[in-house]
Short mmCIF file of C-alpha atoms in Angstrom, two decimals:
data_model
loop_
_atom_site.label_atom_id
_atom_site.label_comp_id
_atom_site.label_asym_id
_atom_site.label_seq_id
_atom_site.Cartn_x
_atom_site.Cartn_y
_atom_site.Cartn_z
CA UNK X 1 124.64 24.08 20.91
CA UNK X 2 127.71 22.53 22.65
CA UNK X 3 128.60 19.98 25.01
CA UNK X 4 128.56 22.03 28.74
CA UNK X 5 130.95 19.30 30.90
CA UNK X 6 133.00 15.98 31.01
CA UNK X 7 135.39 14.70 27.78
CA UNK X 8 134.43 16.60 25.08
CA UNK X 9 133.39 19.70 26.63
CA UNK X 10 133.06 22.90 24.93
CA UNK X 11 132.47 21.31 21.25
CA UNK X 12 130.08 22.79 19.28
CA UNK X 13 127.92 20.40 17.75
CA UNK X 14 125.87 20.04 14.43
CA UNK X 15 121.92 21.14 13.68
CA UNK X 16 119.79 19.39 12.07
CA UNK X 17 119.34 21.26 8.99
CA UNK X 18 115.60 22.14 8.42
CA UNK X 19 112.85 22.33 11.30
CA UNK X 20 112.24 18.68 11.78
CA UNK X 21 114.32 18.80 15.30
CA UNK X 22 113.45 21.37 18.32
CA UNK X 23 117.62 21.49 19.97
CA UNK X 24 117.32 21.48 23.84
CA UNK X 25 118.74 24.86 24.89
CA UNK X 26 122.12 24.75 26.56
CA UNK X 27 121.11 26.07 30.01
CA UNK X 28 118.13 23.80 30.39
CA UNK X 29 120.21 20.99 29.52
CA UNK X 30 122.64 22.19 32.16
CA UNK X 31 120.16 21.70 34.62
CA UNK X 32 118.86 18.46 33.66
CA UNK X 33 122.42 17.02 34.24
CA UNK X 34 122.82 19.06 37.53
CA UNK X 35 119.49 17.31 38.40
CA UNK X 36 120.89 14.14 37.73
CA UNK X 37 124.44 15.03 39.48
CA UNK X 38 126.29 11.64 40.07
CA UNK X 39 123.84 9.44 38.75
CA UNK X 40 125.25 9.70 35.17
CA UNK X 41 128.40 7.71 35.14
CA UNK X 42 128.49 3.93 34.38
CA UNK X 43 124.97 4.33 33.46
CA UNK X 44 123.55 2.99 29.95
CA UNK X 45 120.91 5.40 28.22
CA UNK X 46 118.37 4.97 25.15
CA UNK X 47 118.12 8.70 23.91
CA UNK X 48 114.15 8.18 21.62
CA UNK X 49 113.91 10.71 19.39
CA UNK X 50 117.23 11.65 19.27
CA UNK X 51 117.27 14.34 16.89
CA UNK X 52 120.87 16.08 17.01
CA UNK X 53 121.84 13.66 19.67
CA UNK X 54 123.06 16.31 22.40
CA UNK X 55 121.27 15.29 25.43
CA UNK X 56 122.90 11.60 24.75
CA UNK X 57 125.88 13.15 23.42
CA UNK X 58 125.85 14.94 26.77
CA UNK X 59 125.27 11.95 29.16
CA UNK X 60 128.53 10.06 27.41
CA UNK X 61 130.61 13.07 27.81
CA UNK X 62 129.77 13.02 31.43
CA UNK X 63 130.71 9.48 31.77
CA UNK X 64 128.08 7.22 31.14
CA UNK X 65 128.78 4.12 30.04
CA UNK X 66 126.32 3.88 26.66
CA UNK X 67 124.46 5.85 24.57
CA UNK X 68 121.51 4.15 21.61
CA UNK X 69 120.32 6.72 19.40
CA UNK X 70 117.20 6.27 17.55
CA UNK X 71 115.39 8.66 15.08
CA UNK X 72 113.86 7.92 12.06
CA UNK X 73 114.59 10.52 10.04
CA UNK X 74 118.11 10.27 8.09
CA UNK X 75 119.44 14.00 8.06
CA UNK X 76 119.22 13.57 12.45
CA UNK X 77 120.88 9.96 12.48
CA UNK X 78 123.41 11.60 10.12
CA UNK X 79 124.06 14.10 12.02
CA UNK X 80 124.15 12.44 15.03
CA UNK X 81 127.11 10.27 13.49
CA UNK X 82 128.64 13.63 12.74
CA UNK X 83 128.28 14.88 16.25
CA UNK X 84 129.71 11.48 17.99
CA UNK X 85 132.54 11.66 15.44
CA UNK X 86 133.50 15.09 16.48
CA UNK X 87 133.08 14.46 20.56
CA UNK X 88 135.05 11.45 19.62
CA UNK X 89 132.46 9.49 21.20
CA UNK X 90 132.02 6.90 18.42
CA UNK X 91 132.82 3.65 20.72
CA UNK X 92 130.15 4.18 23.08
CA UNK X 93 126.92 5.52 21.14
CA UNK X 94 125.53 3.50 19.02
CA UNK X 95 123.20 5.14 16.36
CA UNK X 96 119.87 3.25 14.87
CA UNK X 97 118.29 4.41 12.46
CA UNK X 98 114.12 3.53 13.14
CA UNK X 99 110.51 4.15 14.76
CA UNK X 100 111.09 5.06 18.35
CA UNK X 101 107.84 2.37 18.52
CA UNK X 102 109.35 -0.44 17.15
CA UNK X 103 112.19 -0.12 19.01
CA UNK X 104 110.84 -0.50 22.40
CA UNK X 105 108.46 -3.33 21.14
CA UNK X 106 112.31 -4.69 19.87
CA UNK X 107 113.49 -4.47 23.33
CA UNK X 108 111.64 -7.22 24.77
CA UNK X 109 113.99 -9.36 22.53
CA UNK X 110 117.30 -7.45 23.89
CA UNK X 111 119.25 -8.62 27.14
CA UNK X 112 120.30 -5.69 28.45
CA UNK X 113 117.54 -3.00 29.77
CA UNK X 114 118.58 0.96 29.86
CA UNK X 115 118.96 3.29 33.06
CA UNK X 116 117.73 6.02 31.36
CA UNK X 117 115.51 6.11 28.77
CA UNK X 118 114.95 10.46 27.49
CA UNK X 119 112.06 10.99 25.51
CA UNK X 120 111.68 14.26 23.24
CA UNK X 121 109.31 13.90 20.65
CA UNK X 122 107.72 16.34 18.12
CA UNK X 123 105.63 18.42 20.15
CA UNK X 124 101.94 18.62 20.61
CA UNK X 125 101.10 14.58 18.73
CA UNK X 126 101.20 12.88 22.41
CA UNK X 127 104.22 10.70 21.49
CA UNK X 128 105.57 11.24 24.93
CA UNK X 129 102.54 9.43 26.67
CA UNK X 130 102.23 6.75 24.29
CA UNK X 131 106.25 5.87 24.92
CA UNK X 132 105.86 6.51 28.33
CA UNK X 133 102.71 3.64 28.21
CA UNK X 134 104.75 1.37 26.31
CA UNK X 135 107.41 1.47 28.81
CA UNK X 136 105.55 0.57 31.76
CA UNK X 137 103.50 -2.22 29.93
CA UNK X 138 106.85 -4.03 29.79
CA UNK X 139 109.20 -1.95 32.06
CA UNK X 140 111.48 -4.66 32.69
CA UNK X 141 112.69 -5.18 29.40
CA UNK X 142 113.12 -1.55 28.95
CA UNK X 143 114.70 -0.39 32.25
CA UNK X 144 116.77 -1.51 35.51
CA UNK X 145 114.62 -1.00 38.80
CA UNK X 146 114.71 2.45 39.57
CA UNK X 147 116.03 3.21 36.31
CA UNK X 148 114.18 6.75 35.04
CA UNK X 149 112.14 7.54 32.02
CA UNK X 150 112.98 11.14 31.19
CA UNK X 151 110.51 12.94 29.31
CA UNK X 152 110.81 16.82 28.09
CA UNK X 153 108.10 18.46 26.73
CA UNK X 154 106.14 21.56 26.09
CA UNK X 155 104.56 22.46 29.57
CA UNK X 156 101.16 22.17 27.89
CA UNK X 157 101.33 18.68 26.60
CA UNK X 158 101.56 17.77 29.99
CA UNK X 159 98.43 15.26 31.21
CA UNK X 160 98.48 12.16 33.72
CA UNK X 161 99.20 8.92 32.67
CA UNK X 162 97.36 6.01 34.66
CA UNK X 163 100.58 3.65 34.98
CA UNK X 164 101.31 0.74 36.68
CA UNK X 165 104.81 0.48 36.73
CA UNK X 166 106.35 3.79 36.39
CA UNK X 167 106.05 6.68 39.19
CA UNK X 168 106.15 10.16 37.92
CA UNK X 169 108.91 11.31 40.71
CA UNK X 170 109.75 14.48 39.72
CA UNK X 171 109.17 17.33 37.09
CA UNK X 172 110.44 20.56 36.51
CA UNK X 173 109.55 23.66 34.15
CA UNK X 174 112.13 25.82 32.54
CA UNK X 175 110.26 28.57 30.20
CA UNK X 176 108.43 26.62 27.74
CA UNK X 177 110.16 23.13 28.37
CA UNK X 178 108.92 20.55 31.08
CA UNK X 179 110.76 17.45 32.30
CA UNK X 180 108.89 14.59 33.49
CA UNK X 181 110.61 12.00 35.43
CA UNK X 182 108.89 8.37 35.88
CA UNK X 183 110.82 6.01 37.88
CA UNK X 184 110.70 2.11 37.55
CA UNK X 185 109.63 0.98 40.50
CA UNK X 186 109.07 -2.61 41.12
CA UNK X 187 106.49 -3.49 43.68
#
């Protein structure tokens, strides 16, 4: 596991130990950034979930502007402490340990909304579509217009979400992992 592009390419980065955390494989997280392309830079994320922190750890490295970690677990937020201290990333991702859940019911209190939001729950308890329903029941307070809710899952989790605010816009399967991505779109 290592950052792929962008400041602190090429560092190898820390597991979680134990099997709490399911790691993102290199090459699919290659292609979720190539999907993305220029859209990264200057742009504020909220990684749920965070686990080991690579996907946000990723984003950063690339150029983007913020990073919030959240897990709720405290081997994964000390790990991803370790992680940010080693990309030398510390300044710009900002680590909290708590419920993904409470969080986003806490963001309706915060100023600033997210661009990306990237969901990657423990598999197969339908975390994803519960976050993704709490997002678009208050999508404003969570993300910019057209920011994206990025989900990655386990191609069999998948099911459709009736949502109101949130377009699914995209998704793509790699092997076993699926990314779903719901845009904000305000009507």
């Amino acid at each position: 596991m290592r950052v792929i592009t962008g400041s602190a390419k090429g560092t190898r980065l820390k597991s979680v130990l134990g099997e709490t955390t399911r790691p993102i494989l290199d090459r699919i997280k290659e292609n979720l950034f190539n999907i993305l392309g220029t859209f990264v830079p200057g742009t504020r994320w909220l990684d749920l979930f965070a686990g080991t922190g690579q996907v946000g750890i990723e984003a950063l490295s690339r150029g983007a502007a913020e990073c919030v970690f959240t897990d709720s677990a405290r081997a994964a937020i000390r790990t991803i402490e370790e992680n940010l201290r080693l990309t030398n990333l510390t300044e710009v991702g900002q680590v909290v340990q708590t419920d993904a859940f409470a969080y986003l019911q806490r963001l309706r209190t915060m100023p600033n909304p997210f661009d990306v939001i990237y969901i990657a729950p423990p598999q197969y308890k339908e975390l994803w579509a519960e976050a993704v329903r709490m997002i678009d029941a208050n999508p404003a307070a969570c993300l910019f217009e057209e920011g994206l809710a990025i989900v990655q899952i386990d191609p069999s989790e998948y099911q459709e979400l009736e949502l109101t605010h949130l377009a699914l816009v995209d998704e793509r399967k790699y092997g076993r992992t699926m990314f779903l991505f719901y845009e904000y779109q305000v009507a």
